[in-house]
Short mmCIF file of C-alpha atoms and ligand atoms in Angstrom, two decimals:
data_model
loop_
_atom_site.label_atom_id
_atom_site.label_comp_id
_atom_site.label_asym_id
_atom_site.label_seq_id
_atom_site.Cartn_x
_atom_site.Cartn_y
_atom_site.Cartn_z
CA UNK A 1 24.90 -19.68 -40.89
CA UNK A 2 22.98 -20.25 -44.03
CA UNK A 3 23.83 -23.48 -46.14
CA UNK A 4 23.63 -22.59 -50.11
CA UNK A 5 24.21 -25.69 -52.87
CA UNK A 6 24.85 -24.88 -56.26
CA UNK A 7 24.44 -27.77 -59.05
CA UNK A 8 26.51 -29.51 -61.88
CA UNK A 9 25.34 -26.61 -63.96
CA UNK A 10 25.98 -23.96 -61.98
CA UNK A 11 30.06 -25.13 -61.63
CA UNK A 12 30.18 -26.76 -65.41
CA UNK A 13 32.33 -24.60 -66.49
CA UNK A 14 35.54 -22.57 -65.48
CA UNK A 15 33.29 -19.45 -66.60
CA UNK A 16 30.53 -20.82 -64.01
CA UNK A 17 32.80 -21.47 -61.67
CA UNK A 18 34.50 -17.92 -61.57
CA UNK A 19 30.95 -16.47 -61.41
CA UNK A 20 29.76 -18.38 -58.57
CA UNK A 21 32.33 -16.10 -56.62
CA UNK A 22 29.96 -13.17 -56.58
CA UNK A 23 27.51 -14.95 -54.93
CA UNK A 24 28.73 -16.13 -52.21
CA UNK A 25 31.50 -13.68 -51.72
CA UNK A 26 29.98 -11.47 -49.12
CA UNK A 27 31.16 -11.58 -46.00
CA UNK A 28 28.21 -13.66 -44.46
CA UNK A 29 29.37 -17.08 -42.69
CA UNK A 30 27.96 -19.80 -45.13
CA UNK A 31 28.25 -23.67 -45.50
CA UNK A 32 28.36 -23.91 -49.62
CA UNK A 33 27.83 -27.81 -50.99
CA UNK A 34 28.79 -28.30 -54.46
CA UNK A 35 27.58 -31.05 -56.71
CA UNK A 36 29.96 -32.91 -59.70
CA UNK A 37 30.68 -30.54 -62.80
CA UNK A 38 27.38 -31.32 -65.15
CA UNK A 39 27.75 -34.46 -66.53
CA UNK A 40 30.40 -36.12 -64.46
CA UNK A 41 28.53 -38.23 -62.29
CA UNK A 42 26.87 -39.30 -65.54
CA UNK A 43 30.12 -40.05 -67.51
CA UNK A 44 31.71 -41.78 -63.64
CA UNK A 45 28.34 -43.99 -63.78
CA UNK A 46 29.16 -44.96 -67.74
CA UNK A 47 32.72 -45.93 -66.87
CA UNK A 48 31.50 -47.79 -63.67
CA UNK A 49 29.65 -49.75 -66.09
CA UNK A 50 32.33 -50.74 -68.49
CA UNK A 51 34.59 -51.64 -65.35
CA UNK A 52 32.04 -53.97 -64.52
CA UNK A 53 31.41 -55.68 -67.93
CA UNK A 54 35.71 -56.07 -67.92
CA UNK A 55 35.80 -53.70 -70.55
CA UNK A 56 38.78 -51.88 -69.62
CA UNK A 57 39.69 -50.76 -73.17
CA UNK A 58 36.52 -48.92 -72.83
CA UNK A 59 36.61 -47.94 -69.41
CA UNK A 60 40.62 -46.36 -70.05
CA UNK A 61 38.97 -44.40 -73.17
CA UNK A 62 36.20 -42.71 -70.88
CA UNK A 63 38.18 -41.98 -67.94
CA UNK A 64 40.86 -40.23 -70.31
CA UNK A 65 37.80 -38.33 -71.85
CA UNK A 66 36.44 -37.20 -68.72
CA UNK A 67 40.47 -36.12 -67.91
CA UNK A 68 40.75 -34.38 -71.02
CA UNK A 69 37.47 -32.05 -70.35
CA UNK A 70 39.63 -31.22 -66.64
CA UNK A 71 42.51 -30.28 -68.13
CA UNK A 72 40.70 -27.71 -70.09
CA UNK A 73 39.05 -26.68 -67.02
CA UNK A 74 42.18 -26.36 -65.27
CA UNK A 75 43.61 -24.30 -67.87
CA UNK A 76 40.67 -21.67 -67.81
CA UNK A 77 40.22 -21.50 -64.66
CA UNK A 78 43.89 -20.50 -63.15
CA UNK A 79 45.99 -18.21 -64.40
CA UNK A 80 49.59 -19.01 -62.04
CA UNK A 81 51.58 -21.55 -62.11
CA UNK A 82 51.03 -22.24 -58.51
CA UNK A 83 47.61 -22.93 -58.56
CA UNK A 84 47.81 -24.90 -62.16
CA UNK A 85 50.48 -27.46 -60.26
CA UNK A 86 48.12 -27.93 -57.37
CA UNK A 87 44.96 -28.75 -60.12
CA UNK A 88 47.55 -30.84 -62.41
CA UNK A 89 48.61 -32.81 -59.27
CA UNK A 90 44.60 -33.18 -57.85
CA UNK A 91 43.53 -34.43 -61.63
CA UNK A 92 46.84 -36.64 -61.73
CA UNK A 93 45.32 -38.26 -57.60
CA UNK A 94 41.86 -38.74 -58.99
CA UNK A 95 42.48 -39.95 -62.46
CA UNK A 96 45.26 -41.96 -61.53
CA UNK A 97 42.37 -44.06 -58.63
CA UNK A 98 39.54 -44.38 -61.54
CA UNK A 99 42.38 -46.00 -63.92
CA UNK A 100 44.07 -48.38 -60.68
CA UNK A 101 40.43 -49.46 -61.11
CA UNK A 102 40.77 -51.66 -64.95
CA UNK A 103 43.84 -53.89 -62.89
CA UNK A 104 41.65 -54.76 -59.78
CA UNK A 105 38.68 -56.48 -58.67
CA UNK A 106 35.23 -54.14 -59.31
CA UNK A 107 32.40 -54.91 -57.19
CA UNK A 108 29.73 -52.57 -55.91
CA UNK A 109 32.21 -50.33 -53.25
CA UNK A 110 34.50 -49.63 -55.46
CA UNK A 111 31.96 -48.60 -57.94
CA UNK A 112 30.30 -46.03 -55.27
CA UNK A 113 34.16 -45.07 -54.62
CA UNK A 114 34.21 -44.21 -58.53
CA UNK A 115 31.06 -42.11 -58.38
CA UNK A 116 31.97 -40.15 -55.32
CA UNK A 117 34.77 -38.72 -57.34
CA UNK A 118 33.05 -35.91 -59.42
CA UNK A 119 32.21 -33.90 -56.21
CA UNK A 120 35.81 -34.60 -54.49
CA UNK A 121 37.13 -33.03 -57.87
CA UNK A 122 34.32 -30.30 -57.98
CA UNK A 123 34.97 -28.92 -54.69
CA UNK A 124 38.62 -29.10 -54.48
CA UNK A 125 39.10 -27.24 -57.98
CA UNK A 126 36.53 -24.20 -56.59
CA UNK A 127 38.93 -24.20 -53.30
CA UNK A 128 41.74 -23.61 -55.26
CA UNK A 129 40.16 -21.21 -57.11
CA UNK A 130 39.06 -19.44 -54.35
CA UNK A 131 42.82 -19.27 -52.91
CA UNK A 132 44.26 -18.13 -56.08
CA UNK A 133 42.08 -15.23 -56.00
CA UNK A 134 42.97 -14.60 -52.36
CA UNK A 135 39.32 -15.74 -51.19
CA UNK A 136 39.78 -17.36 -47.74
CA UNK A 137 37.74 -20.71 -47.71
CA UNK A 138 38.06 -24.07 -45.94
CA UNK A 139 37.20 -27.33 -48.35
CA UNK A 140 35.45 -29.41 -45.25
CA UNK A 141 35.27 -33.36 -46.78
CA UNK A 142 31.40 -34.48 -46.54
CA UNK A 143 33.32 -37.78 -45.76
CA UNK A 144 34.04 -37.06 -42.61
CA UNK A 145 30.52 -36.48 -41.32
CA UNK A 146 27.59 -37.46 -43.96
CA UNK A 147 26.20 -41.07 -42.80
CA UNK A 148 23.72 -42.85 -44.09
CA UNK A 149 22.46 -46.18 -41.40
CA UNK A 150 21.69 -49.31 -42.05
CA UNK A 151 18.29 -48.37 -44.10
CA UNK A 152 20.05 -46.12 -45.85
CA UNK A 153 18.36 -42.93 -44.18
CA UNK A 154 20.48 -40.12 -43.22
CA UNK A 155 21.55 -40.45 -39.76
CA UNK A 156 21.25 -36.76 -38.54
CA UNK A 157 22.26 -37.78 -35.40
CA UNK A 158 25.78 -38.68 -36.29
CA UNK A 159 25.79 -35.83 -38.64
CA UNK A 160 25.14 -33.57 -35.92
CA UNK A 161 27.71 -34.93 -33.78
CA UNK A 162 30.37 -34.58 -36.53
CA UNK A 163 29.65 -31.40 -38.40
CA UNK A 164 29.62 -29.56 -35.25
CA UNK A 165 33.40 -30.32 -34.19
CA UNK A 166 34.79 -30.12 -37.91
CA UNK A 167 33.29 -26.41 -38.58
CA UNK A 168 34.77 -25.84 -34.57
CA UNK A 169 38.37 -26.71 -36.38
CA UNK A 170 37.91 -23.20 -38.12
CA UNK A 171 36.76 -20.54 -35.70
CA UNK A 172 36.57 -17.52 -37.14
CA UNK A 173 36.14 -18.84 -40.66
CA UNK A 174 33.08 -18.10 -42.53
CA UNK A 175 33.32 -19.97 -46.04
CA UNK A 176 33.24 -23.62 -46.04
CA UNK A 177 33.11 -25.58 -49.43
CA UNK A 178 31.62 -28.90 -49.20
CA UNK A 179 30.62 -31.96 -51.17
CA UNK A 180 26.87 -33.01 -52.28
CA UNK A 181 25.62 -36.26 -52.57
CA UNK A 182 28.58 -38.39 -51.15
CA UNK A 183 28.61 -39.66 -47.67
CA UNK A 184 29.62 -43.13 -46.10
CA UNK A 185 26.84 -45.79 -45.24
CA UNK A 186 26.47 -47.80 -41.93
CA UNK A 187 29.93 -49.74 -42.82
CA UNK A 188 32.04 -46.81 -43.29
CA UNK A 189 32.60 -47.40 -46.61
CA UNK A 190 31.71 -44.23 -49.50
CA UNK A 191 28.54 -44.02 -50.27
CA UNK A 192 26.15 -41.54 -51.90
CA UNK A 193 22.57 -40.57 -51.57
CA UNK A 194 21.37 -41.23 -54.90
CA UNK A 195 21.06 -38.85 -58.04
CA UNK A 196 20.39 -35.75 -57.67
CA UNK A 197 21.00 -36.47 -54.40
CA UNK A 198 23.07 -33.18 -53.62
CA UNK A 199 20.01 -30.84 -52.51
CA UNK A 200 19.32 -33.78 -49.95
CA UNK A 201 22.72 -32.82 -48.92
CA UNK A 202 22.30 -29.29 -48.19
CA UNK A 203 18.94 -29.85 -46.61
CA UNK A 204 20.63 -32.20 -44.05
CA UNK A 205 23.55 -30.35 -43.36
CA UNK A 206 21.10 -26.98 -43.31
CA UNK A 207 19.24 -29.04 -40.15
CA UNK A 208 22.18 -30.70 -38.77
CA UNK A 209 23.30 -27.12 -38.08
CA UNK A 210 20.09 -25.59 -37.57
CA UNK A 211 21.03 -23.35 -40.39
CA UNK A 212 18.99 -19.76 -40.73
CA UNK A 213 18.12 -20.87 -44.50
CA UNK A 214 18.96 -23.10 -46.59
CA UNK A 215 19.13 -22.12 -50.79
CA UNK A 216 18.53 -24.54 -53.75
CA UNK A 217 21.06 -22.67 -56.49
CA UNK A 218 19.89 -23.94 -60.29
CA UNK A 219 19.59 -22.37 -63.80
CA UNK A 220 15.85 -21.93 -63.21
CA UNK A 221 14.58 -19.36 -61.55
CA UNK A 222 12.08 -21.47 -58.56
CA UNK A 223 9.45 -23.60 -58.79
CA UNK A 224 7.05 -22.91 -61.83
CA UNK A 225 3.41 -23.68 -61.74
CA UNK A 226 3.27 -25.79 -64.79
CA UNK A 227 6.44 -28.24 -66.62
CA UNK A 228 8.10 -25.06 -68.90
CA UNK A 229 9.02 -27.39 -70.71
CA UNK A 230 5.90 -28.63 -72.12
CA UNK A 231 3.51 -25.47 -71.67
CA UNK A 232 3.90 -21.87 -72.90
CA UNK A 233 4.31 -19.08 -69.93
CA UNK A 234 4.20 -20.76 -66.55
CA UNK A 235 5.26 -18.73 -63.92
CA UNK A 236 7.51 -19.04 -60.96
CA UNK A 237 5.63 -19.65 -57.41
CA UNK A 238 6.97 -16.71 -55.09
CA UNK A 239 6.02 -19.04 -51.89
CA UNK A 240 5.02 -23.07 -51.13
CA UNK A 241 4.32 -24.70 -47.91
CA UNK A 242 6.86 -27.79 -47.33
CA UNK A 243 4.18 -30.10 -47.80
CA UNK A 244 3.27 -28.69 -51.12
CA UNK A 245 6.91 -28.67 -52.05
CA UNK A 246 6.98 -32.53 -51.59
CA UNK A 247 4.26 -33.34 -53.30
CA UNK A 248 5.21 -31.00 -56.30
CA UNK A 249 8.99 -32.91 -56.32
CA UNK A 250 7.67 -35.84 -56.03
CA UNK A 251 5.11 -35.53 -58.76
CA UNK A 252 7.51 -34.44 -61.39
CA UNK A 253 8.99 -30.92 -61.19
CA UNK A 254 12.40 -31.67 -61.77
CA UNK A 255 13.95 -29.07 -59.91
CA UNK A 256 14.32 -30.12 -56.21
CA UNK A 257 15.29 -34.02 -55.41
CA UNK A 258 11.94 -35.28 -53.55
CA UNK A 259 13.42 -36.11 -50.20
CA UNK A 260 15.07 -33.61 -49.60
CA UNK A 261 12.19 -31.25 -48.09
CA UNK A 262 12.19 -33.51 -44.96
CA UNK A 263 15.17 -32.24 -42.93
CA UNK A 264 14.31 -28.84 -43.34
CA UNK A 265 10.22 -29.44 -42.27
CA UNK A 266 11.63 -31.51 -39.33
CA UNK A 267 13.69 -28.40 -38.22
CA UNK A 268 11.68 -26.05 -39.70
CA UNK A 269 14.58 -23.89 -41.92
CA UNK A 270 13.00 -21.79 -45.03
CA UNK A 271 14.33 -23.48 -48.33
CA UNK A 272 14.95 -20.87 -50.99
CA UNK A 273 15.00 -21.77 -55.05
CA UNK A 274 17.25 -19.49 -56.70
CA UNK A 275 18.65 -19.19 -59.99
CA UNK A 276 22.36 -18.82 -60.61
CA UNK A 277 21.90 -17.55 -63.89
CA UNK A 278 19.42 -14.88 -62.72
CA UNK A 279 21.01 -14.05 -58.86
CA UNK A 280 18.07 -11.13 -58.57
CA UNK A 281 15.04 -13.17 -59.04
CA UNK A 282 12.89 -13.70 -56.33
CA UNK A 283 12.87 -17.48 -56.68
CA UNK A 284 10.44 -19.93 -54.70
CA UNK A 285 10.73 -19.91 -51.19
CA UNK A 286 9.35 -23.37 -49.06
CA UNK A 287 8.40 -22.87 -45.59
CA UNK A 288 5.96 -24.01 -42.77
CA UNK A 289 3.79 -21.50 -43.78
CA UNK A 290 0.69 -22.15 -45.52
CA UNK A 291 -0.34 -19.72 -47.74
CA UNK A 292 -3.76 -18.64 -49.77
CA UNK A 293 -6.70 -20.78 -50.71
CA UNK A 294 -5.61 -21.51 -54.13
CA UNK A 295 -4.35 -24.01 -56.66
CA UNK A 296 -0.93 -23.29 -56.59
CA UNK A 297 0.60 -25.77 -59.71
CA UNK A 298 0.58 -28.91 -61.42
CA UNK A 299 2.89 -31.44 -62.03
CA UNK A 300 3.57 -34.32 -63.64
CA UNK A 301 5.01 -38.05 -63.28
CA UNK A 302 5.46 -40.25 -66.71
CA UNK A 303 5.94 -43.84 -66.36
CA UNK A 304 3.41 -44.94 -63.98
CA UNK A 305 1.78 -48.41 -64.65
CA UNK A 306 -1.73 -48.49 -62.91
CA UNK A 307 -2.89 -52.16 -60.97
CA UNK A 308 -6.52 -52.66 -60.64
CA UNK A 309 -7.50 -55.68 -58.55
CA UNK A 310 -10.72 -56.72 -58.50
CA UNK A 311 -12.43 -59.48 -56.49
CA UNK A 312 -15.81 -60.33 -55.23
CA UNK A 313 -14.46 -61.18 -51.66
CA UNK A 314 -13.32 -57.61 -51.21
CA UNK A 315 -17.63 -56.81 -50.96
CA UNK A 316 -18.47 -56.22 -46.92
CA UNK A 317 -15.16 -58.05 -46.63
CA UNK A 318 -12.10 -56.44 -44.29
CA UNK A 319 -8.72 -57.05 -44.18
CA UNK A 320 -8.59 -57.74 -48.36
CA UNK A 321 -7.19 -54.21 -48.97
CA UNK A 322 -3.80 -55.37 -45.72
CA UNK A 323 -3.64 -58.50 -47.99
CA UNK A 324 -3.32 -56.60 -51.41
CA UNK A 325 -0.47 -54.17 -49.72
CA UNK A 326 1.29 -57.10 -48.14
CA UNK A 327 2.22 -58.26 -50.78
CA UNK A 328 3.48 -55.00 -52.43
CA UNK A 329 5.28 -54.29 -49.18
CA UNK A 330 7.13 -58.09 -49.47
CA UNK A 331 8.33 -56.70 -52.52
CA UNK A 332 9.47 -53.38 -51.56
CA UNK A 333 7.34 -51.25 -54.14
CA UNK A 334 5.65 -48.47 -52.93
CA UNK A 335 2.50 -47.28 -53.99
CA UNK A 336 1.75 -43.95 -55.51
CA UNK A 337 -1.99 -43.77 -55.81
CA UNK A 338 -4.65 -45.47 -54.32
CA UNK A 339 -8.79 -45.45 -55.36
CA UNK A 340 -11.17 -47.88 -54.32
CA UNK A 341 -14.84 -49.38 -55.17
CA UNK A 342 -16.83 -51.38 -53.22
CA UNK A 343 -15.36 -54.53 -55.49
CA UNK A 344 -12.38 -53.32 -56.46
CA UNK A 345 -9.57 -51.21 -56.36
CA UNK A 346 -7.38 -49.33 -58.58
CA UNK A 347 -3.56 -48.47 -57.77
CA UNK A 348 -0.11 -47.16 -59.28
CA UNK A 349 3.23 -47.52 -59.23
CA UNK A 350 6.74 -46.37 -60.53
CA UNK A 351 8.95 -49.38 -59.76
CA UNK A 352 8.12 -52.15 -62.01
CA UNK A 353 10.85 -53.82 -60.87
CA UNK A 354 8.86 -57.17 -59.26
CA UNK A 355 5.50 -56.24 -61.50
CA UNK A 356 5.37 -59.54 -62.54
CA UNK A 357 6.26 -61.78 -59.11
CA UNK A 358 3.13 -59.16 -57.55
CA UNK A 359 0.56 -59.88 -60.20
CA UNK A 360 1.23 -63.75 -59.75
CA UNK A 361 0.56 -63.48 -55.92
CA UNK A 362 -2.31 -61.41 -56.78
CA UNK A 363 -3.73 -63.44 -59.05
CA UNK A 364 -3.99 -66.16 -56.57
CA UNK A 365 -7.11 -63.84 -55.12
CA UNK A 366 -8.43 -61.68 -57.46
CA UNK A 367 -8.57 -60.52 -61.11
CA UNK A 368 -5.78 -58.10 -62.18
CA UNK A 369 -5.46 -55.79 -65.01
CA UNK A 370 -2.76 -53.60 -65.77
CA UNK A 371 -1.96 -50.55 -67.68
CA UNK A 372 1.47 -49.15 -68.35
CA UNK A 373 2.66 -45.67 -69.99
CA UNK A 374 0.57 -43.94 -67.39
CA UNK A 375 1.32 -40.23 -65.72
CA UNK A 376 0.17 -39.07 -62.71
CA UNK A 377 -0.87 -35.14 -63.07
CA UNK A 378 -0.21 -33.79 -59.74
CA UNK A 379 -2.54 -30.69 -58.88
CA UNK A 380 -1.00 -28.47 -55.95
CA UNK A 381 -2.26 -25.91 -53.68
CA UNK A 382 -4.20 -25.26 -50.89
CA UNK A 383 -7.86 -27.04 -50.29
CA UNK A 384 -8.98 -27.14 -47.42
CA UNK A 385 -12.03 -29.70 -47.09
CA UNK A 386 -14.02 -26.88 -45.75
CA UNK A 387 -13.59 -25.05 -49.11
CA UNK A 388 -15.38 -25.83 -52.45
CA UNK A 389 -14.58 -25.59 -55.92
CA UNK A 390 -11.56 -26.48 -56.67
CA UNK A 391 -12.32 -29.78 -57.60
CA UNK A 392 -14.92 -28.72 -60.06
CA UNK A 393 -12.14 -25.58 -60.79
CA UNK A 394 -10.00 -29.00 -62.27
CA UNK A 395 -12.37 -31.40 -63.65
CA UNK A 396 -14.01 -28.07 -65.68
CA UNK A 397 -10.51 -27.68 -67.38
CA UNK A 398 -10.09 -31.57 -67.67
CA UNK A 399 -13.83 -31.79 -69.21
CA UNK A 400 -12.24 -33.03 -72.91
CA UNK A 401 -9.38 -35.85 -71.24
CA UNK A 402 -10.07 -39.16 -70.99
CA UNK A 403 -8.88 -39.57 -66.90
CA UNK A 404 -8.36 -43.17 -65.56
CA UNK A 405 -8.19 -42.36 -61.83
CA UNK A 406 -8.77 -39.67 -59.67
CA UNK A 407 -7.24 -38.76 -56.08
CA UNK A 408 -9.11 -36.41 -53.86
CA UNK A 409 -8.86 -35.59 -50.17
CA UNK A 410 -5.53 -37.85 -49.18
CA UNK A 411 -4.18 -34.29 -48.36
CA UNK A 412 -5.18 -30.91 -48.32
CA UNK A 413 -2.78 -30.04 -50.58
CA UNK A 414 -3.12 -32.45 -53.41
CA UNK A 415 -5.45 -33.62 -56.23
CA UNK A 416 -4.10 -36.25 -58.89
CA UNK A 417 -5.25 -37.60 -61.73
CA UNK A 418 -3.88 -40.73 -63.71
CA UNK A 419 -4.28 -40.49 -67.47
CA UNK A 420 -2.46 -42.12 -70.18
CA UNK A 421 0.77 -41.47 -70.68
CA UNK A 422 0.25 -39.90 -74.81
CA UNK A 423 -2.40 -37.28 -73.60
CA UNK A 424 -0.29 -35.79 -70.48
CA UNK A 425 0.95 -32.98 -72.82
CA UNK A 426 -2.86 -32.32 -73.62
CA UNK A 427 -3.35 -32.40 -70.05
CA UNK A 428 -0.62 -29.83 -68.69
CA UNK A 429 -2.39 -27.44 -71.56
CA UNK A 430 -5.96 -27.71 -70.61
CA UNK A 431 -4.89 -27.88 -67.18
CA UNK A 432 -2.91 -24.30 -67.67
CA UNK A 433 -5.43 -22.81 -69.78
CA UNK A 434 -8.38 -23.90 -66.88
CA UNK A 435 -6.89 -22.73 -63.69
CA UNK A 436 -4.01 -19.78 -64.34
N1 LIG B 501 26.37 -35.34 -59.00
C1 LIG B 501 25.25 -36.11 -58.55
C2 LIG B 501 24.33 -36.43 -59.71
O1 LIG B 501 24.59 -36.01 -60.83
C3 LIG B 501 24.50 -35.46 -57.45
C4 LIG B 501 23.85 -34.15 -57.78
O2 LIG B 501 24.27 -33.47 -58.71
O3 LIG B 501 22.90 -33.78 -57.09
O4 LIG B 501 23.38 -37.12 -59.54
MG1 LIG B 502 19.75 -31.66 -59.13
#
């Protein structure tokens, strides 16, 4: 059985919506996980917001926005009276909760119970679809069986042992509809797995059920060796090991949530990138394999703010570099990038949240300098130590760009470079022009 996901873009609209039906109307038993209509979750997280602050004025005038766009949706998307009733009555359930909301108490549950709405609404509305047209389906609730424990990690365990039994419900049955992103935590209470967390969803359920493949629907079409967005003809990758895959989600290619390679590596399914706008194009495809000697892409992060920590006990000394991480592991930050000098050493990170609590314990040992407005260009591909060139390949194309740090041998699969944040445009260009 494969497991396919398809995201807020690709069920937007009630024109999406009706053209998702040709792709996964063929007969082949499939597990389908659907993320919120685009900007729902985004709009649910706004009125979370106001429900907090006690605006409920506010809050009422979002959540009868958000109602309004349904009811249009509703109205394009069925054409009998049957199946209008059923989506009236579903918008009435769920619009009706998010409004009980402005009367009650609002702490964090019930603003997770808010969020996980956009999928419940999602889903159902494509199963109804689906049965108007006479398209057998069965709408299986992610609530029943998605867990996250006590750290907040999928528990595949439980999954397992819950997914199982509910698809055994339906034998026979070959179309399941399911919900991205929402699950309930170690309390039972909803939950979710983050933004963008619905291809973490698919992944999971695609190794939970030792799926055949698992496919990554979006409007692009795979995993392009440079940011489109920023550089003139980059090119889809036709094939990525799973360890390149991380390190290219990670690093800034928007297209596939970071974590969610790890189920599929641990059970070893093929992840496909496909693009629902473009159903015939070959896409990416992410598997064990490792393929080619060759820089594959680049990629890159904004917003990294770069430490360097300098002392004169860290010369001939041990155990300075456990005291320097201590205290970013007290704090909970992780650390991207890591270079080191006899005397000093040099280190990023994203969260910035205790930036300031970590440079005072810092300080306490050693001089610290920091530099925000950072990126991290992420260089991809295959380098084997045994190989050479590549780095000269990069620093060749780099030869005009200021770089700050440099990253070389942590993997085979991975070069970055840390440059400030105003020349990474400069950087994707030279870096394009240099090595495709
Ligand atoms: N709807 C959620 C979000 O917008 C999850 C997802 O789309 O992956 O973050
Ligand atoms: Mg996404």
């Amino acid at each position: 059985m494969k497991v396919l996901k398809f995201g807020g873009t690709s069920v937007g609209s009630a024109e999406r919506m009706k053209a998702l039906v040709q792709l996964i109307n063929d007969g082949e038993p499939k597990i389908v996980v659907l993320s919120a209509m685009s900007g729902t979750t985004n709009s649910l997280v706004e009125i979370g917001v106001a429900l907090y602050a006690k605006e409920h004025q506010k809050a009422n005038s979002l959540i009868d926005v958000l109602e309004k766009k349904y009811k249009d949706v509703i109205t394009q998307l069925y054409s009998g009276a049957p199946a209008l009733q059923k989506g009236r009555e579903l918008l009435d359930s769920h619009f009706n909760y998010l409004r009980s909301f402005t009367m009650d108490l609002f702490t964090v549950n019930e603003e997770r119970a808010i969020l996980a709405q956009g999928e419940l609404l999602s889903t159902a509305l494509f199963h109804y679809y689906l049965e108007e047209i006479g398209v057998e389906s069965v709408l299986l609730p992610a609530l029943n069986f998605m867990r996250i424990d006590e750290n907040e990690e999928p528990d595949l365990k439980y999954i397992e042992a819950h997914i199982k039994p509910e698809l055994a419900k339906y034998a026979g049955k070959k179309l399941f509809i399911t919900q991205g992103y929402i699950c309930r935590n170690a309390f039972g209470e909803i939950d979710n797995l983050k933004r963008g967390g619905s291809d973490y969803t698919a992944t999971i359920v695609g190794a939970a059920i030792q799926s055949d493949e698992i496919q990554i629907w979006t409007d692009i079409d795979g995993m392009h060796n440079n940011d489109p967005r920023i550089v003139d003809k980059t090119h889809p990758i036709a094939e990525l090991s799973f360890d390149e895959a991380a390190e290219l989600a990670y690093f800034g290619a928007k297209i596939l949530h970071p974590t969610c390679i790890l189920p599929a590596q641990t059970r070893n399914i093929p992840v496909r990138l496909l693009n629902t706008m473009q159903p015939e194009a070959k896409g990416t495809v992410i598997t064990s394999k490792v393929s080619g000697d060759s820089i594959k892409a680049v990629a890159a992060k904004d917003g990294i703010t770069a430490i360097k920590i300098k002392s004169g006990r860290m010369l001939l000394a041990y155990g300075f570099l456990r005291s320097v991480f201590e205290i970013f592991e007290r704090y909970k930050t992780p650390i991207d990038m890591i270079t080191t000098s006899e005397v000093a050493v040099s280190l990023t990170i994203d969260n910035t949240r205790h930036l300031e609590a970590i440079k005072k314990e810092l300080q306490e040992f050693c001089s610290v300098e920091v530099d925000t407005d950072q990126t991290i260009v992420c260089i991809v591909g295959n380098f084997s130590a045994a190989k050479q060139g590549f780095a000269l390949r990069v620093f060749e194309s780099l030869k005009n760009i200021p770089i700050r740090m440099i990253s070389y041998g942590g993997s085979e699969n991975n070069i970055s470079i840390l440059v400030d944040g105003k020349l990474k445009k400069d950087t994707l260009v030279a870096l394009n022009k240099g090595l495709f």
